[in-house]
Coordinates of C-alpha atoms and ligand atoms in Angstrom, one line a residue:
M1 CA -43.9 -12.8 10.4
E2 CA -43.6 -9.1 11.3
F3 CA -39.5 -9.9 9.9
E4 CA -38.5 -11.0 6.9
Y5 CA -34.8 -11.6 5.4
R6 CA -34.4 -12.0 1.6
A7 CA -31.3 -13.9 0.5
H8 CA -29.2 -12.1 -1.9
E9 CA -29.4 -13.6 -6.0
T10 CA -26.8 -15.7 -7.2
C11 CA -26.6 -15.4 -10.6
G12 CA -26.3 -12.6 -13.9
L13 CA -24.5 -9.2 -12.9
R14 CA -25.1 -9.0 -9.1
L15 CA -25.6 -5.1 -8.4
N16 CA -28.3 -5.9 -5.5
A17 CA -25.8 -5.6 -2.5
N18 CA -23.2 -2.9 -2.7
E19 CA -20.4 -5.6 -2.6
S20 CA -17.0 -5.1 -4.9
S21 CA -17.2 -6.4 -8.1
L22 CA -13.3 -6.8 -7.6
T23 CA -11.6 -10.5 -6.9
P24 CA -9.5 -10.5 -4.2
S25 CA -6.0 -9.4 -5.3
S26 CA -2.7 -11.4 -5.8
E27 CA -1.2 -9.8 -2.5
V28 CA -4.1 -10.5 -0.5
M29 CA -4.4 -14.1 -1.7
E30 CA -0.4 -14.8 -1.0
T31 CA -0.6 -12.9 2.4
F32 CA -3.3 -15.5 3.1
Q33 CA -1.7 -18.2 1.9
S34 CA 1.2 -17.6 3.9
L35 CA -0.8 -17.0 6.9
L36 CA -3.0 -20.4 6.3
A37 CA 0.5 -22.3 6.8
F38 CA 0.6 -22.0 10.6
A39 CA -3.2 -21.7 10.8
E40 CA -3.8 -24.9 13.7
L41 CA -7.4 -25.5 12.5
N42 CA -7.6 -28.5 14.6
R43 CA -8.1 -26.1 17.4
Y44 CA -11.0 -24.0 18.4
P45 CA -10.5 -19.9 17.0
D46 CA -8.9 -17.4 19.3
D47 CA -12.8 -16.2 20.6
D48 CA -10.8 -12.9 21.6
A49 CA -9.5 -12.2 17.5
F50 CA -6.5 -10.7 19.5
E51 CA -4.4 -10.3 16.5
L52 CA -7.3 -9.4 13.7
R53 CA -8.3 -6.6 16.5
Q54 CA -4.8 -5.2 16.2
A55 CA -4.7 -5.2 12.7
F56 CA -7.7 -3.1 12.6
A57 CA -6.9 -0.8 15.2
Q58 CA -3.5 0.2 13.8
Y59 CA -4.8 0.8 10.4
Y60 CA -7.0 3.2 11.6
G61 CA -5.0 4.4 14.7
L62 CA -7.3 2.9 17.5
N63 CA -7.4 1.0 20.9
P64 CA -7.4 -2.6 20.3
E65 CA -9.1 -3.4 23.4
Q66 CA -12.3 -1.2 22.3
V67 CA -12.6 -3.4 19.3
I68 CA -15.0 -6.4 19.1
A69 CA -15.0 -8.5 15.6
G70 CA -17.6 -10.3 14.3
N71 CA -18.7 -12.6 11.6
G72 CA -19.9 -9.7 9.4
S73 CA -20.8 -6.1 10.9
D74 CA -24.4 -8.1 10.8
A75 CA -23.4 -10.2 13.6
L76 CA -22.2 -7.2 15.5
L77 CA -26.1 -5.0 14.7
Q78 CA -27.6 -8.5 16.5
L79 CA -25.3 -8.5 19.2
M80 CA -26.2 -4.5 20.0
I81 CA -29.6 -5.2 19.6
T82 CA -30.0 -8.0 21.7
A83 CA -27.6 -6.2 24.5
F84 CA -29.9 -3.5 24.9
C85 CA -33.4 -3.7 23.1
R86 CA -34.9 -6.5 25.9
D87 CA -37.3 -5.8 28.3
G88 CA -39.3 -3.5 26.6
K89 CA -36.9 -1.3 25.1
T90 CA -37.2 -0.4 21.9
L91 CA -34.7 -0.4 18.7
V92 CA -35.2 3.5 17.2
M93 CA -34.5 3.4 14.0
L94 CA -35.1 5.9 10.6
S95 CA -36.8 4.6 7.9
P96 CA -35.9 4.1 5.3
D97 CA -33.0 2.4 6.8
F98 CA -30.9 -0.9 6.7
G99 CA -33.8 -3.7 6.8
M100 CA -31.4 -6.0 8.6
Y101 CA -32.6 -3.9 12.1
R102 CA -35.7 -5.0 11.6
F103 CA -35.2 -8.3 11.2
Y104 CA -33.0 -8.8 14.6
T105 CA -35.2 -7.2 16.9
G106 CA -37.7 -9.3 15.6
C107 CA -35.3 -12.0 16.1
I108 CA -35.7 -11.5 19.7
Q109 CA -39.1 -10.5 19.7
S110 CA -38.4 -7.0 20.1
Q111 CA -39.9 -3.8 18.7
T112 CA -38.5 -1.2 16.3
A113 CA -40.0 2.3 16.7
E114 CA -39.5 3.7 12.7
F115 CA -38.7 7.5 12.1
A116 CA -39.8 8.5 8.2
T117 CA -37.4 10.8 6.7
D118 CA -37.8 11.5 3.1
W119 CA -35.3 9.9 0.7
N120 CA -33.2 13.0 0.6
G121 CA -32.2 11.7 4.1
E122 CA -33.2 14.9 6.0
F123 CA -34.9 14.6 9.3
D124 CA -35.9 16.9 12.3
D125 CA -33.3 16.3 14.9
D126 CA -35.4 17.4 17.8
A127 CA -38.5 15.5 16.6
F128 CA -36.0 12.4 15.8
V129 CA -34.8 12.6 19.5
Q130 CA -38.3 12.8 21.1
F131 CA -39.5 10.6 19.2
A132 CA -36.7 7.9 20.4
E133 CA -37.6 9.4 24.3
D134 CA -41.5 8.5 23.7
H135 CA -40.9 5.1 22.2
N136 CA -38.6 3.8 24.9
A137 CA -35.3 3.7 22.7
G138 CA -32.7 0.9 24.0
L139 CA -30.4 1.5 21.2
V140 CA -30.7 3.8 18.6
L141 CA -29.2 2.6 15.2
I142 CA -28.2 4.8 12.0
S143 CA -26.6 3.8 8.9
N144 CA -24.4 6.6 8.0
P145 CA -23.8 6.8 4.8
N146 CA -27.6 5.5 4.6
N147 CA -28.4 2.5 3.1
P148 CA -30.7 3.0 0.9
T149 CA -30.6 6.6 0.3
G150 CA -26.9 7.1 0.3
H151 CA -27.5 10.5 2.3
L152 CA -24.5 11.1 4.1
L153 CA -25.5 12.5 7.9
S154 CA -22.5 15.5 8.6
A155 CA -20.0 14.3 11.7
D156 CA -21.1 17.7 13.7
R157 CA -24.9 16.7 13.3
V158 CA -24.3 13.1 14.8
R159 CA -22.0 14.5 17.6
K160 CA -25.4 16.7 18.7
L161 CA -28.0 13.7 18.0
A162 CA -25.4 11.8 20.7
K163 CA -25.7 14.4 23.1
A164 CA -29.1 14.8 22.7
L165 CA -30.0 11.2 23.2
D166 CA -27.7 10.5 26.0
P167 CA -27.4 8.0 28.2
V168 CA -29.4 6.5 25.2
I169 CA -27.0 4.3 23.0
L170 CA -26.4 5.8 19.6
A171 CA -24.9 3.4 16.9
M172 CA -23.6 4.6 13.8
D173 CA -23.6 1.8 11.0
E174 CA -20.5 3.0 9.0
A175 CA -20.6 -0.1 6.6
Y176 CA -20.0 2.4 3.9
M177 CA -18.3 5.0 5.4
N178 CA -14.5 4.4 3.5
F179 CA -16.2 5.9 0.6
S180 CA -16.8 9.1 2.2
D181 CA -14.2 9.3 4.8
Q182 CA -15.7 10.8 7.8
S183 CA -15.7 8.8 10.2
M184 CA -17.1 8.9 13.9
L185 CA -14.4 6.1 15.0
H186 CA -12.3 8.9 16.3
E187 CA -14.9 10.4 18.8
V188 CA -15.7 7.2 20.4
D189 CA -13.4 8.5 23.4
Q190 CA -14.9 11.8 23.5
I191 CA -18.8 10.8 23.0
P192 CA -19.4 8.2 26.0
N193 CA -23.0 6.6 24.0
L194 CA -21.6 6.5 20.7
I195 CA -21.0 2.8 18.9
V196 CA -19.2 2.7 15.5
T197 CA -19.6 -0.6 13.2
Q198 CA -17.5 -0.8 10.2
T199 CA -17.1 -3.7 7.7
L200 CA -14.8 -5.5 5.5
S201 CA -17.4 -6.1 2.9
K202 CA -18.1 -3.0 1.0
A203 CA -14.8 -1.0 0.2
W204 CA -12.4 -3.6 1.4
G205 CA -14.1 -6.1 -0.9
A206 CA -14.2 -9.1 1.4
A207 CA -18.0 -10.0 1.7
G208 CA -17.5 -13.5 1.4
M209 CA -15.1 -13.6 4.4
R210 CA -17.9 -12.4 7.2
C211 CA -16.0 -10.1 9.0
G212 CA -16.9 -6.9 11.1
F213 CA -15.9 -4.5 13.7
L214 CA -17.6 -2.5 16.3
Y215 CA -15.6 -0.1 18.6
V216 CA -16.9 1.8 21.8
S217 CA -16.1 2.6 25.1
K218 CA -14.6 -0.4 27.9
P219 CA -17.6 0.7 29.8
I220 CA -20.0 -0.7 26.9
I221 CA -17.9 -3.2 25.7
E222 CA -18.6 -4.7 29.0
K223 CA -21.9 -4.6 28.4
L224 CA -21.9 -6.2 25.2
L225 CA -19.6 -9.0 25.6
P226 CA -22.0 -11.5 27.8
Y227 CA -24.3 -11.6 24.6
K228 CA -21.8 -12.7 21.9
I229 CA -21.9 -15.7 20.4
V230 CA -18.4 -18.0 21.1
Y231 CA -15.9 -18.6 18.4
S232 CA -18.1 -16.5 16.0
V233 CA -15.6 -15.6 13.9
S234 CA -13.4 -18.7 12.5
T235 CA -9.9 -19.4 12.0
L236 CA -10.3 -18.8 8.3
D237 CA -12.0 -15.5 8.6
Q238 CA -9.4 -14.3 11.0
L239 CA -6.6 -14.8 8.6
A240 CA -8.7 -13.9 5.5
A241 CA -9.3 -10.7 7.5
R242 CA -5.8 -10.4 8.6
A243 CA -4.5 -10.8 5.0
V244 CA -7.1 -8.0 3.9
L245 CA -6.0 -5.8 6.7
A246 CA -2.6 -6.0 5.6
H247 CA -3.1 -4.2 1.9
P248 CA -4.9 -1.3 2.4
Q249 CA -3.7 0.9 -0.6
I250 CA -6.2 -1.8 -2.1
M251 CA -9.0 -0.6 -0.4
E252 CA -7.8 2.7 -1.2
E253 CA -7.8 2.3 -4.6
N254 CA -10.9 0.7 -4.8
V255 CA -12.3 3.4 -3.0
K256 CA -10.4 6.1 -5.9
R257 CA -11.9 4.1 -8.6
I258 CA -15.4 4.0 -7.4
S259 CA -15.3 7.5 -6.6
E260 CA -14.2 8.3 -10.5
E261 CA -17.1 6.2 -11.6
K262 CA -19.5 7.8 -9.9
K263 CA -18.6 11.3 -11.2
R264 CA -19.1 9.5 -14.8
I265 CA -22.3 7.9 -13.8
Q266 CA -23.9 11.2 -12.4
K267 CA -23.0 13.1 -15.8
E268 CA -24.4 10.0 -18.0
I269 CA -27.5 9.8 -16.2
E270 CA -28.1 13.7 -15.3
A271 CA -27.3 13.9 -19.4
I272 CA -30.4 11.0 -20.0
G273 CA -32.3 13.4 -18.3
A274 CA -35.4 10.9 -17.6
Y275 CA -34.3 9.8 -14.2
E276 CA -34.2 11.2 -10.3
L277 CA -30.9 10.3 -9.4
G278 CA -30.4 9.8 -4.8
E279 CA -27.3 11.1 -3.1
M280 CA -24.2 8.8 -4.0
A281 CA -22.4 8.6 -0.5
A282 CA -21.8 5.1 -0.8
N283 CA -21.0 2.5 -3.3
F284 CA -24.3 2.4 -5.0
Y285 CA -27.1 5.3 -6.3
S286 CA -30.7 5.2 -6.1
L287 CA -32.8 6.2 -9.2
R288 CA -36.7 7.5 -10.0
M289 CA -38.4 8.1 -12.7
P290 CA -40.6 11.1 -11.8
E291 CA -43.3 9.7 -14.1
G292 CA -43.3 6.0 -12.7
G293 CA -43.0 2.7 -15.1
L294 CA -40.6 1.5 -12.5
S295 CA -41.9 -2.5 -12.9
A296 CA -41.4 -1.7 -16.5
L297 CA -37.7 -0.5 -15.7
E298 CA -36.8 -3.3 -13.8
Q299 CA -38.1 -5.7 -16.2
A300 CA -35.7 -4.3 -18.6
F301 CA -32.7 -5.1 -16.0
A302 CA -33.8 -8.4 -15.8
E303 CA -34.2 -9.0 -19.7
N304 CA -30.5 -7.6 -19.5
G305 CA -29.4 -10.1 -16.6
I306 CA -28.5 -7.5 -14.4
V307 CA -30.1 -7.8 -10.4
I308 CA -30.8 -4.6 -9.1
R309 CA -32.8 -3.8 -6.0
D310 CA -36.2 -2.3 -5.5
Y311 CA -38.0 0.0 -3.0
P312 CA -41.6 -0.2 -4.6
D313 CA -43.1 2.1 -1.6
H314 CA -40.6 4.7 -2.7
S315 CA -40.8 4.0 -6.5
R316 CA -36.9 3.7 -6.4
I317 CA -34.2 1.1 -7.3
R318 CA -30.8 1.1 -5.9
I319 CA -27.8 -0.1 -8.3
T320 CA -24.1 -0.9 -6.7
I321 CA -21.3 0.6 -8.9
G322 CA -19.3 -1.8 -9.9
L323 CA -16.8 -2.8 -12.4
P324 CA -16.2 0.4 -15.5
E325 CA -17.8 -1.9 -18.1
E326 CA -20.2 -3.4 -15.5
N327 CA -22.0 0.2 -15.4
D328 CA -21.7 0.6 -18.9
R329 CA -24.3 -2.1 -19.3
V330 CA -26.1 -0.3 -16.8
L331 CA -26.1 2.8 -18.5
D332 CA -27.2 1.2 -21.6
V333 CA -30.2 -0.5 -20.4
L334 CA -30.8 3.5 -18.4
K335 CA -30.9 5.0 -22.0
E336 CA -32.5 2.7 -24.5
F337 CA -35.3 2.3 -21.6
A338 CA -35.5 6.3 -21.6
Q339 CA -35.3 6.5 -25.4
K340 CA -38.0 4.2 -25.2
G341 CA -40.5 6.3 -23.1
G342 CA -40.2 4.2 -20.3
E343 CA -41.2 0.4 -21.9
A344 CA -39.4 -2.9 -21.4
H345 CA -38.7 -4.8 -24.3
A346 CA -42.0 -6.6 -25.9
Ligands
LIG401 N1 -24.8 -2.2 7.2 C1 -25.4 -1.8 6.2 C2 -25.9 -0.2 6.3 C3 -25.3 -2.8 4.8 O1 -26.1 -2.5 4.4 C4 -24.8 -4.0 5.2 C5 -24.9 -4.3 4.3 N2 -25.3 -4.9 2.8 C6 -24.1 -4.4 6.2 C7 -24.9 -3.7 7.6 C8 -23.8 -5.9 7.0 O2 -22.5 -6.1 6.5 P1 -21.7 -7.1 6.7 O3 -22.7 -7.8 7.6 O4 -21.2 -7.5 5.2 O5 -20.6 -6.5 7.0

């Protein structure tokens, strides 16, 4: 099978899926409960997710009519791929990038065309645009910041890429953009072939409730809606998501906390000296051991009950930034491993 989905681990210290380690705040839970009191769970959900779209649009200062809410941004990635990558049109993506792009393209028996980049995320824009043309792109989809490299493409480069790719649609998957604050959401009205997706799963700390958003011009919305699954965001998800969006200061504090931890982790890893640290534009970091020894390092994490994500083809691992005490546990493993010269426990 060309495409495959690896389900997430459910035990140990889970730093493999870039979720938030914080459980929902009492403020969010109280708002959720008060919304729940009026929920008509005997009825189908509001398929239009009107109030939810409004809540998202209000926080970011957007037009709610240009928002689609989805069952996680994953559902919106699938929606775009289903709508635009049919009839011989490919999904053009970078490699490395988010693996689910490949999965959803495989689900409709369509093809990805993958443009290889260095782990530092650099690539030649002209060559990429030519690549998209050569591969009959129906959609170009890029995560920014990139998962797994942690690289951030500048807004200026995104603008230029969109212009060069036009009329092919460029979708920017901004699942991690709250950590970098450089969103293209406000440029959608000026760039007709641009789509932006975001999620409540990362900075907003709500991966379990499955809610993502897509923002685009009205003509493109009309092309997407015929492929949207009916009632795909449940009433419970809509209410929980509205409760999360009602308390943006909690997300903002979370972003601040991650940003402080980032600086500390960077300093400590540089002091250890044994690892090559990737960019940190999101809520995770990647590590490479220049002299190899990756599987022994993975074993050391497993022995300490810490779940991380590996990229064997790139000799890298990716680790989510958790709570300070969780990050300490990771740093302890990294220090001990480096002191032992790169060997796991006997
Ligand atoms: N895009 C990227 C780049 C991701 O890393 C993820 C989750 N790992 C998603 C989208 C999907 O997030 P969700 O479906 O939870 O919104």
